[in-house]
Coordinates of C-alpha atoms in Angstrom, one line a residue:
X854 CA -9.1 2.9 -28.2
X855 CA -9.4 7.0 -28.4
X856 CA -5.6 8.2 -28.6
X857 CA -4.9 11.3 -25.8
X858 CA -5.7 13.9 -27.8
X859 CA -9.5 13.5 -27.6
X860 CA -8.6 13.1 -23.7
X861 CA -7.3 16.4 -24.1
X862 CA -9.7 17.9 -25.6
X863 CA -12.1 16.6 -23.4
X864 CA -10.4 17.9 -20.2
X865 CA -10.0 21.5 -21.9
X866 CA -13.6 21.8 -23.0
X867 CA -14.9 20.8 -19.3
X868 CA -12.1 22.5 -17.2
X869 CA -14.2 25.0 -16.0
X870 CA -16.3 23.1 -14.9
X871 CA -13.9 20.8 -13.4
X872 CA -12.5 23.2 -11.5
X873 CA -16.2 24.9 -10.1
X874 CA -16.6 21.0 -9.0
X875 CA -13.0 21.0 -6.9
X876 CA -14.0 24.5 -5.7
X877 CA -17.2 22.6 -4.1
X878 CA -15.3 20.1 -2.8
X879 CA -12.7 22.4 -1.2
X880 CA -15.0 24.4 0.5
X881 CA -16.3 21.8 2.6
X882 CA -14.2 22.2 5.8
X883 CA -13.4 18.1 6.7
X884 CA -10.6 18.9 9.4
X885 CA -10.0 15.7 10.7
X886 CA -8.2 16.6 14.1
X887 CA -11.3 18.8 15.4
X888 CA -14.2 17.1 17.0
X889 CA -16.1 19.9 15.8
X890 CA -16.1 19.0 12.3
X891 CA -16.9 15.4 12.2
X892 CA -20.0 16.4 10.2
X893 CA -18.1 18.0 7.7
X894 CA -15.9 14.6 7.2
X895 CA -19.3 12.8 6.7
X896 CA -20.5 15.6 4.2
X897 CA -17.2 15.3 2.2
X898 CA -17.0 11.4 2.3
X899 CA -20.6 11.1 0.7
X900 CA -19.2 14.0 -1.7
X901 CA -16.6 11.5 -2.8
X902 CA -19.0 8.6 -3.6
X903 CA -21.8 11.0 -5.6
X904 CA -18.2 11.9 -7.7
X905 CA -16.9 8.8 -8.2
X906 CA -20.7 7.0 -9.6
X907 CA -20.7 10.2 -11.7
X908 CA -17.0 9.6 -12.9
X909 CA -18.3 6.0 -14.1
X910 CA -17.0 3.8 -10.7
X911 CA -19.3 1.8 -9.2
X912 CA -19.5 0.3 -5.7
X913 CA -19.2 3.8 -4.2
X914 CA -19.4 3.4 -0.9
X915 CA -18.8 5.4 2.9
X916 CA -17.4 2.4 5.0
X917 CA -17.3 3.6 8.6
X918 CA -14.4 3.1 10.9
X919 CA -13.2 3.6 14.8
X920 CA -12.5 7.1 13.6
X921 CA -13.5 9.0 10.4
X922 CA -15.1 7.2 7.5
X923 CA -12.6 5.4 4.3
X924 CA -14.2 5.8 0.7
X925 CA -14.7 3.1 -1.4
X926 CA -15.3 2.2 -5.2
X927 CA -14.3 0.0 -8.1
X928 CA -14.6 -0.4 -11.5
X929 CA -13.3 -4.1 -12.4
X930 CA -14.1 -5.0 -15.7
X931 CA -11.3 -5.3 -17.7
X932 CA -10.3 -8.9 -17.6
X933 CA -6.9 -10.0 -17.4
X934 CA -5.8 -6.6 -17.0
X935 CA -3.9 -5.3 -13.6
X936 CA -6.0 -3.9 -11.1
X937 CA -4.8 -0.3 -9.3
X938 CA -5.4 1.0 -6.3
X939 CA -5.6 4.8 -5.9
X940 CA -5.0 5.7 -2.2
X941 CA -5.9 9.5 -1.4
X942 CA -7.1 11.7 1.8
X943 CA -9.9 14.4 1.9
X944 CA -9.0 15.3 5.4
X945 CA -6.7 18.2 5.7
X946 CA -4.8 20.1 8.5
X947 CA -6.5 23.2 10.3
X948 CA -6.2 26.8 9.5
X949 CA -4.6 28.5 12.1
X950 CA -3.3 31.1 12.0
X951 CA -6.5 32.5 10.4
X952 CA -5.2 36.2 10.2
X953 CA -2.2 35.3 7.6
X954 CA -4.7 33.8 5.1
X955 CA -5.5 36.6 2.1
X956 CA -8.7 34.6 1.0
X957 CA -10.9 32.5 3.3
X958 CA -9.2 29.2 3.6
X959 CA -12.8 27.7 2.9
X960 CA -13.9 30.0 0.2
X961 CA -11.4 28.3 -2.8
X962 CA -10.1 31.5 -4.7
X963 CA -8.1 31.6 -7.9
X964 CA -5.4 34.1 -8.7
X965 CA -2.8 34.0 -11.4
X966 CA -3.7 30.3 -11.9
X967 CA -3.6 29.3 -8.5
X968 CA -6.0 27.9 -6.3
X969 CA -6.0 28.9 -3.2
X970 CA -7.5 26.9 -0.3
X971 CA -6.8 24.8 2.5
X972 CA -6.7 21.1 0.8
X973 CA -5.7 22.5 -2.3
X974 CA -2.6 20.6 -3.2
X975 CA -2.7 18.3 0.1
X976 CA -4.6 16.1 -0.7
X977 CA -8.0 17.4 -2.2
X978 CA -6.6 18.6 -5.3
X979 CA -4.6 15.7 -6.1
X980 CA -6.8 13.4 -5.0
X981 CA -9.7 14.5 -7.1
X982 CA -7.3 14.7 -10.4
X983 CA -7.9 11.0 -10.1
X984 CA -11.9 11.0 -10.3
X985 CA -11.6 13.4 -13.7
X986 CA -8.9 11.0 -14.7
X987 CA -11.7 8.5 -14.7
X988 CA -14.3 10.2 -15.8
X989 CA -12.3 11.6 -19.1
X990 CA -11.3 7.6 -19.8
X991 CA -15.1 6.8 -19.8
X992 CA -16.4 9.5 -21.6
X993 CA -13.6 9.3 -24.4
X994 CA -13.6 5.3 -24.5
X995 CA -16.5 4.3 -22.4
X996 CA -14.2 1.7 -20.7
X997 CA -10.8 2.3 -18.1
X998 CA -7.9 0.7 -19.8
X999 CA -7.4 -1.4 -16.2
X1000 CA -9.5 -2.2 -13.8
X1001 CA -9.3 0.3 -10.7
X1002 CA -10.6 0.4 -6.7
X1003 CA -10.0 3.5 -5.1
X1004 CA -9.4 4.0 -1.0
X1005 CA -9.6 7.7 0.0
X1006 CA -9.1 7.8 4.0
X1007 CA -9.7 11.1 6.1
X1008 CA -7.2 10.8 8.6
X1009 CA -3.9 11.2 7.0
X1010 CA -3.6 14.5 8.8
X1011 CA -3.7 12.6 12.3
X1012 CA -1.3 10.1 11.6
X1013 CA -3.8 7.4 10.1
X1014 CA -4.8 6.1 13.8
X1015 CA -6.8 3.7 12.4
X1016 CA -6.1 2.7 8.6
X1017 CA -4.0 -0.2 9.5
X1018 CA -7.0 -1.8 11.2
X1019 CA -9.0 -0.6 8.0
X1020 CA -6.7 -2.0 5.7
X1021 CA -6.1 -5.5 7.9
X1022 CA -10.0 -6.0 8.1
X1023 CA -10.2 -5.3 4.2
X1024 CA -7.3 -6.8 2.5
X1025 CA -9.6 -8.7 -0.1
X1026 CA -11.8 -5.6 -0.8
X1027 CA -8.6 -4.0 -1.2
X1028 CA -6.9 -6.7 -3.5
X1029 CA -4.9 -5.1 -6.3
X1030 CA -1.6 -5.2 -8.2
X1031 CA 0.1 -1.7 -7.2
X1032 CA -1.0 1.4 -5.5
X1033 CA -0.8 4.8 -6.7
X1034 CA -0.9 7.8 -4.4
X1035 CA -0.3 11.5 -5.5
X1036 CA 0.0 13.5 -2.5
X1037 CA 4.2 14.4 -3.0
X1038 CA 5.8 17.4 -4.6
X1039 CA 7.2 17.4 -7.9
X1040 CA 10.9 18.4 -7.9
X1041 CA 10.3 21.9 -9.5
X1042 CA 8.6 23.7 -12.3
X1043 CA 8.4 21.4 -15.1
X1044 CA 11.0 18.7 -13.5
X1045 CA 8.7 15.7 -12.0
X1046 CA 9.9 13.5 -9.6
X1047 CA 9.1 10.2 -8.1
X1048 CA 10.0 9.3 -4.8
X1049 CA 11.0 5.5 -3.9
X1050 CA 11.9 5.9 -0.5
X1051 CA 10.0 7.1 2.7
X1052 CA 11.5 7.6 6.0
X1053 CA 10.1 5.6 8.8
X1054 CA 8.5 7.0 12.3
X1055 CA 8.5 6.5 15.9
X1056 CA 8.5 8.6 19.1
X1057 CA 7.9 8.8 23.2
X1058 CA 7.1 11.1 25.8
X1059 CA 9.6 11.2 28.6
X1060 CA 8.7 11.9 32.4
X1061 CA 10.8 12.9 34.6
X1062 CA 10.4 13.4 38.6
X1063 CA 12.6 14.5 41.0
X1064 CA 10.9 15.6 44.5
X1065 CA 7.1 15.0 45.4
X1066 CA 6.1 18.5 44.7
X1067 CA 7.1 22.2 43.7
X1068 CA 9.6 23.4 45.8
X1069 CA 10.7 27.4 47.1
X1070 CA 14.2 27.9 45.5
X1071 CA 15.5 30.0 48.3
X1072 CA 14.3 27.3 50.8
X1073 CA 15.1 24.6 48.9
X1074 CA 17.7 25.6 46.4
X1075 CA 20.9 23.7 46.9
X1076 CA 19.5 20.8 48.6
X1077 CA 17.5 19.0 45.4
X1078 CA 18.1 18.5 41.6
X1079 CA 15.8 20.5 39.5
X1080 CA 14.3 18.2 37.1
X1081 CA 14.3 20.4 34.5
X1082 CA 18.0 20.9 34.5
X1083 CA 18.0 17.2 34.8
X1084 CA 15.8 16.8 31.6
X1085 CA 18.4 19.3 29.6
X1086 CA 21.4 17.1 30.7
X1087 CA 19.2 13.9 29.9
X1088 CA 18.2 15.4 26.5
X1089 CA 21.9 16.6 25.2
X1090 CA 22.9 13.5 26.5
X1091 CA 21.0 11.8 23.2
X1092 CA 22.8 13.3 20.0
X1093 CA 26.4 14.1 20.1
X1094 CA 28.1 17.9 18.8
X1095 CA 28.8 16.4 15.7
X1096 CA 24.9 15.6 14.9
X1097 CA 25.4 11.9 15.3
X1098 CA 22.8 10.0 17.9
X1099 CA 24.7 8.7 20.8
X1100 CA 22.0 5.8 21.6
X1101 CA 24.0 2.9 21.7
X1102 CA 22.9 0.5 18.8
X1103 CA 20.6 3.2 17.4
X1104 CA 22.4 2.9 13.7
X1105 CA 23.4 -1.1 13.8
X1106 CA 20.2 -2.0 11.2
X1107 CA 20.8 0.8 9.3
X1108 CA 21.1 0.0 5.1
X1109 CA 23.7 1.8 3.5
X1110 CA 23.3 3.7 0.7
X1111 CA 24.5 1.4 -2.5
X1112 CA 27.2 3.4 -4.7
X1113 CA 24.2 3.4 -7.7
X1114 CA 21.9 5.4 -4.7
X1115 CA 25.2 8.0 -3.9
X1116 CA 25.3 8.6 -7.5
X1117 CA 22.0 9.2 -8.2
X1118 CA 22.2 11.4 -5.5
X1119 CA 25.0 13.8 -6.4
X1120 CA 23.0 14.0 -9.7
X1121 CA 20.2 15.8 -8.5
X1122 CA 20.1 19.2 -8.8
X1123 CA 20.0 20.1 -4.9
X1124 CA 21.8 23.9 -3.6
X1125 CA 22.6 23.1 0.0
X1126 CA 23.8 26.4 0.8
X1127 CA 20.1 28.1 -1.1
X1128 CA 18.2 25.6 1.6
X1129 CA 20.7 27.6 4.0
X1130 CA 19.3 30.7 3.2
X1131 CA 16.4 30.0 2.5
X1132 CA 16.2 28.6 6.2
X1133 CA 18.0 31.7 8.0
X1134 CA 20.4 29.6 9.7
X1135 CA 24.2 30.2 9.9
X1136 CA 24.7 26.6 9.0
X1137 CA 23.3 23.3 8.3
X1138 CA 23.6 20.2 10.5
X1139 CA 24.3 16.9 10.8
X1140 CA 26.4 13.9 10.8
X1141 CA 29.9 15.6 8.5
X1142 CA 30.3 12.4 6.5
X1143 CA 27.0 12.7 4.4
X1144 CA 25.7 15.0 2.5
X1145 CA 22.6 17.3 3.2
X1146 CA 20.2 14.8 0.6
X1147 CA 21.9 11.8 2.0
X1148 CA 21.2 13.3 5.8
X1149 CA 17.9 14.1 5.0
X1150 CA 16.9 11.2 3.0
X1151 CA 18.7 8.3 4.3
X1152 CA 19.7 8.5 7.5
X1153 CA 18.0 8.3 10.6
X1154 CA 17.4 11.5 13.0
X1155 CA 16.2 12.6 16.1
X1156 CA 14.3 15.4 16.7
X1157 CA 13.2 16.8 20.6
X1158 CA 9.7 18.1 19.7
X1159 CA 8.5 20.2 22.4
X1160 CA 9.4 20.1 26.5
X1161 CA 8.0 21.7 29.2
X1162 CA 7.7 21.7 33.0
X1163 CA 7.6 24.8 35.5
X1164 CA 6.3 27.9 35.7
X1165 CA 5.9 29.3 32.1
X1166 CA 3.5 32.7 33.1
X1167 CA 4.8 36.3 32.4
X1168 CA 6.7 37.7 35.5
X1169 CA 9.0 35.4 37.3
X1170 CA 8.1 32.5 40.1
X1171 CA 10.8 31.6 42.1
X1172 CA 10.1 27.5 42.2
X1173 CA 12.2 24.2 41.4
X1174 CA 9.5 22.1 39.8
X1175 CA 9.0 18.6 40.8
X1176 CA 9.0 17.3 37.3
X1177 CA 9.8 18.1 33.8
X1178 CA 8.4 16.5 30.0
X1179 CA 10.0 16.2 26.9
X1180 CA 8.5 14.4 23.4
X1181 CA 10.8 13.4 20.7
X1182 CA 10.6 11.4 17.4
X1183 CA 12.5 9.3 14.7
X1184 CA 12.7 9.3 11.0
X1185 CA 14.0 5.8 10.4
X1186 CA 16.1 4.2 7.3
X1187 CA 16.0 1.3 5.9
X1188 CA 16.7 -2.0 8.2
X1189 CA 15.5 0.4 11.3
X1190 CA 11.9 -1.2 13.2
X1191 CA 10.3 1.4 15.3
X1192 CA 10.0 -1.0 18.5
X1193 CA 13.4 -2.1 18.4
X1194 CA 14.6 2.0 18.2
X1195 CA 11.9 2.5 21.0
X1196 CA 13.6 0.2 23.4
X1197 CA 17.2 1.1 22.6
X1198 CA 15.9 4.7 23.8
X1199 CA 14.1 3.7 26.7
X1200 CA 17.7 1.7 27.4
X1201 CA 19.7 5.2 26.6
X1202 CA 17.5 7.1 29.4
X1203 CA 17.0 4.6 32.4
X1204 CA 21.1 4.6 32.1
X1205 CA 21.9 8.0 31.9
X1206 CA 19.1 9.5 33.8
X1207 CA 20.4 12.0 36.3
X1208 CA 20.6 11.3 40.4
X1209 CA 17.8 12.0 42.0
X1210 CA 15.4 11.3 39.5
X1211 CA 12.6 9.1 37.9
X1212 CA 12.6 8.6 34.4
X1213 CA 9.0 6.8 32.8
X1214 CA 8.3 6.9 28.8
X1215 CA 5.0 6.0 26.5
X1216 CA 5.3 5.6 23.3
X1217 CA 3.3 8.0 20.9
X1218 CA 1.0 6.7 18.5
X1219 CA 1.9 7.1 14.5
X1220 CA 4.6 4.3 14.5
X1221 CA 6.1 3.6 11.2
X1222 CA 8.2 1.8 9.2
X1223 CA 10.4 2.9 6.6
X1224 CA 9.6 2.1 3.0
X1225 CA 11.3 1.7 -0.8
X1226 CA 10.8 0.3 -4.0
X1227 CA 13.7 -0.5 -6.7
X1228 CA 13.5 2.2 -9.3
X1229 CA 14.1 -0.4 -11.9
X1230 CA 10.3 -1.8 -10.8
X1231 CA 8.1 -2.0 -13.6
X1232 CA 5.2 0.0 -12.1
X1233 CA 8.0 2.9 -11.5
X1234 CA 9.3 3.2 -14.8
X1235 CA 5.5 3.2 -16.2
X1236 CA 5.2 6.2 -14.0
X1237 CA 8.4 7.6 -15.9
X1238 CA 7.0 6.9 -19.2
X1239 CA 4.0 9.0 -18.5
X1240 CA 5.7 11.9 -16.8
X1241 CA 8.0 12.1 -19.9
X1242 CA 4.9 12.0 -22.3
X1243 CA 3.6 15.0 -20.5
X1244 CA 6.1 17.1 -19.0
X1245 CA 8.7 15.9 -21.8
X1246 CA 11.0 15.8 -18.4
X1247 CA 12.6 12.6 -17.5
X1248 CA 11.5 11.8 -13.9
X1249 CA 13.9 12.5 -11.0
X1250 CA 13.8 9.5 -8.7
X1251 CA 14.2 11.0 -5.0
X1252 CA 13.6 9.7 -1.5
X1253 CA 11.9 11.9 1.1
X1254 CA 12.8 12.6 4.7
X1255 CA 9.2 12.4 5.5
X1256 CA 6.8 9.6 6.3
X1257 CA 3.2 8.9 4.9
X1258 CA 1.7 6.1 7.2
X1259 CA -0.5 4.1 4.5
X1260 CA 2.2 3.5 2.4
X1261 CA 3.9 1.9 4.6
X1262 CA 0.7 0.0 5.4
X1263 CA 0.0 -1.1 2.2
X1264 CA 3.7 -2.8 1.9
X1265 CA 3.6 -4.3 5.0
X1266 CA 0.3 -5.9 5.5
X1267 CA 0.0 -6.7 1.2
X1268 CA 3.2 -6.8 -0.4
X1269 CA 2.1 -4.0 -2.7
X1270 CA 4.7 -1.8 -4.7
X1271 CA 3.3 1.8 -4.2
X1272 CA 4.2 4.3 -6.8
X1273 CA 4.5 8.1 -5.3
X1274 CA 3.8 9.9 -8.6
X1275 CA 2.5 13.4 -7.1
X1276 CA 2.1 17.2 -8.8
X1277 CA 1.9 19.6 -6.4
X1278 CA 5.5 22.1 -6.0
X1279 CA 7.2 22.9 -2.5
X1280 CA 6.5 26.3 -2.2
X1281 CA 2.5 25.4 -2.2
X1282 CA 2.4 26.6 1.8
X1283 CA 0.7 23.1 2.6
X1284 CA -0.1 22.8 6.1
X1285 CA 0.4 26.8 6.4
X1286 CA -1.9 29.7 5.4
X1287 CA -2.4 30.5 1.5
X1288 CA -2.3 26.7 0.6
X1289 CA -2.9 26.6 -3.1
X1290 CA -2.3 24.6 -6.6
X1291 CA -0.5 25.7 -9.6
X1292 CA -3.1 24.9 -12.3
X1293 CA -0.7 24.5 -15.0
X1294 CA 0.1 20.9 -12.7
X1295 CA -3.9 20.3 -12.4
X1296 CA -4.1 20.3 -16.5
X1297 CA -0.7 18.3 -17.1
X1298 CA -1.3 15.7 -14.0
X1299 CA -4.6 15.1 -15.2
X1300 CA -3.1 13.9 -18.9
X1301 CA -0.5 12.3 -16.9
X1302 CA -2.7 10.1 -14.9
X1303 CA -4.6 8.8 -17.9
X1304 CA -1.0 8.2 -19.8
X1305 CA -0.1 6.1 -17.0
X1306 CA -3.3 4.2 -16.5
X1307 CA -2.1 3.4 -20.4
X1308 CA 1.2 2.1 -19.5
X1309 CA 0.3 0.0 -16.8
X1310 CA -2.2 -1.5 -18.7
X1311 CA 0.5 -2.6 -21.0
X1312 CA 2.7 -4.3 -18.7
X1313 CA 3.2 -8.0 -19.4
X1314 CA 3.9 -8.1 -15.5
X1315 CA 3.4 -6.0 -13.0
X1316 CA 6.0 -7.4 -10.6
X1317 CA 9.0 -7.9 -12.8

């Protein structure tokens, strides 16, 4: 077995080329929420698979689904050895607004080793760290030390409408020991991180109706409620001053945090009152008890999203509209089920909905359920080993307030520990113009991939 220094070598003597290769692959445009690039998703999917035979995988495959194609491959020949699943995206969010980016968001550009483009860090970049992983391991060893599939999906950016279906239908394709995804932050500069807890998701639209049409407010005023004052009262009527949710029952499944978790916590090296500034606000918010991590990370929230109703043209129209809209969400916590927090909602409105008025909800799509793995888990601390070998950091272990739906996926439908070992940085601008990727994470991720690839292989068990 080659030790990681002719790894090394081998990534620095091809990183040019490595890089002209992701340049390719970020120019290709596969914005998943536009009709208008569907081609491009097809171009990019059968990008993948030409990589990934190159790499050394075989199997490669484009597997259609209702929505954008999932890329397949496997390499399975290392007998009694685990089996690891790398789960990526090659979709990515559109560009808008155009005029802020300094470089075309399509035309990958590298300045004070960065790489700017859209996809760069989320997901593209990280994502295709993974096929040079592979391709390194062959070339220096002409075998993987365990044996690997690989799912990349290209709808991550829409809420994965139809990767649980995917995943359901495939299961046995998809058979493995843990999944890996890098598509997370690390904590800083040369501090990794790894995140064993993700916030769950659920939302509705509410409708509300008061008379059957718009009404003339000097005729009328007086006489009806207007639904959008309605919708306001409804609305505050959902979180209390203090930042707690007022939904009755909305917090009775709700874990606590263990004393171990609040420790780890108060460790980390977060400044609330630099998030402050850096966020313009007078103040942060929230539930008093808890801290900002432990508001953020592990408890549940409720967030009004966008509402609308009226006239909303320049000038002024003197009219009490007939109805008004509002769409909020959930991040759930641990013990929380989306339906269940749906319904207890849906219970909140029909009883406090304003005289006069008709409430109706639907339930958004992108439901999802909140997700952790013990940090003691041997799959997690491999993850730690590597990071350490690389960055010479020990690991943070870190929950996040946000949600990514395969994970979630993956534990519910397979039992599979997932390991969140990403190397992108915050201030990366993904999902906002001048997107790009520190390279000095693209050479040390790449080493720390292969490192852990070693470790796992290693492992007596992968379940503890």
């Amino acid at each position: 077995m080659a030790d990681t220094v002719q790894y090394d070598t081998y990534f620095k003597e091809n990183r040019e080329r490595h890089l002209q290769e992701l340049q390719a692959f970020l120019s290709i445009p596969s914005i998943s929420s536009l009709p208008s690039h569907q081609a491009d998703m097809e171009r990019a999917a059968k990008w993948l698979t030409t990589e990934l035979m190159a790499a050394g995988m075989e199997n490669a495959i484009v597997l259609q689904t209702a929505g954008h194609p999932v890329v397949y491959a496997e390499w399975l020949n290392a007998p009694d050895k685990p089996t690891v699943l790398i789960y990526g995206h090659y979709d990515v969010q559109p560009v808008d607004p155009l005029a802020l980016w300094d470089t075309p968001p399509f035309e990958p550009t590298i300045r004070d080793e960065k790489l700017y483009a859209r996809g760069a860090t989320d997901d593209k970049g990280q994502l295709f760290m993974h096929i040079k992983a592979i391709e390194a391991l062959m070339a220096c060893r002409g075998e993987l030390p365990v044996n690997i599939k690989v799912c990349f999906e290209g709808e991550e950016e829409i809420a994965s409408p139809h990767f649980e279906a995917f995943v359901a239908e495939n299961q046995d394709l998809l058979a493995a020991d843990v999944v890996v995804i890098s598509d997370t932050p690390l904590w800083e500069a040369g501090q990794p991180a790894i995140y064993y807890g993700l916030k769950g998701l659920c939302g509705l639209q509410i409708d509300l109706r008061g008379q059957k049409e718009d009404l003339h407010s000097g005729f009328f005023g007086g006489l009806v409620h207007n639904p959008l004052h309605a919708m306001a009262q409804l609305l505050a009527s959902l979180v209390a001053e203090d930042g707690r949710i007022a939904i009755e029952g909305f917090y009775d499944d709700v874990k606590s945090l263990s004393e171990e978790e609040k420790t780890a916590f108060a460790r980390i090296p977060y400044d609330a009152e630099a998030t402050r500034e850096s966020l313009g606000v007078e103040s942060l918010f929230g539930e008093p008890e808890y801290s900002a991590l432990e508001r953020n990370w592990a408890r549940p929230t409720l967030d009004i999203n966008g509402m609308w109703g009226g006239f909303q043209g320049e000038g002024t129209k003197t009219v009490i509209p007939a109805e008004a809209h509002a769409k909020i969400t959930c991040r759930l916590v641990d013990g929380q089920v989306p339906e269940r927090i749906l319904e207890k909602i849906e219970q909140h409105l029909q009883k406090h909905k304003p005289a006069g008025m008709t409430v109706s909800t639907s339930w958004l799509p992108g439901k999802a359920s909140p997700y952790s793995t013990p940090v003691s888990h041997p799959a997690i601390q491999a993850a730690a080993r590597a990071y350490i070998a690389t960055y010479g950091a020990e690991p943070l272990y870190t929950r996040v307030g946000g949600t990514i739906p395969a994970v979630e996926v993956f534990h519910r439908l397979m039992h599979l520990p997932i390991v969140l070992m990403g190397f992108g940085m915050p201030d990366e601008n993904y999902h906002a113009p001048n997107e790009h990727f520190y390279l000095v994470n693209f050479d040390t991720g790449l080493r720390t991939i292969c490192c852990f690839l070693d470790e796992i292989a290693g492992l007596t068990s992968i379940n503890g």
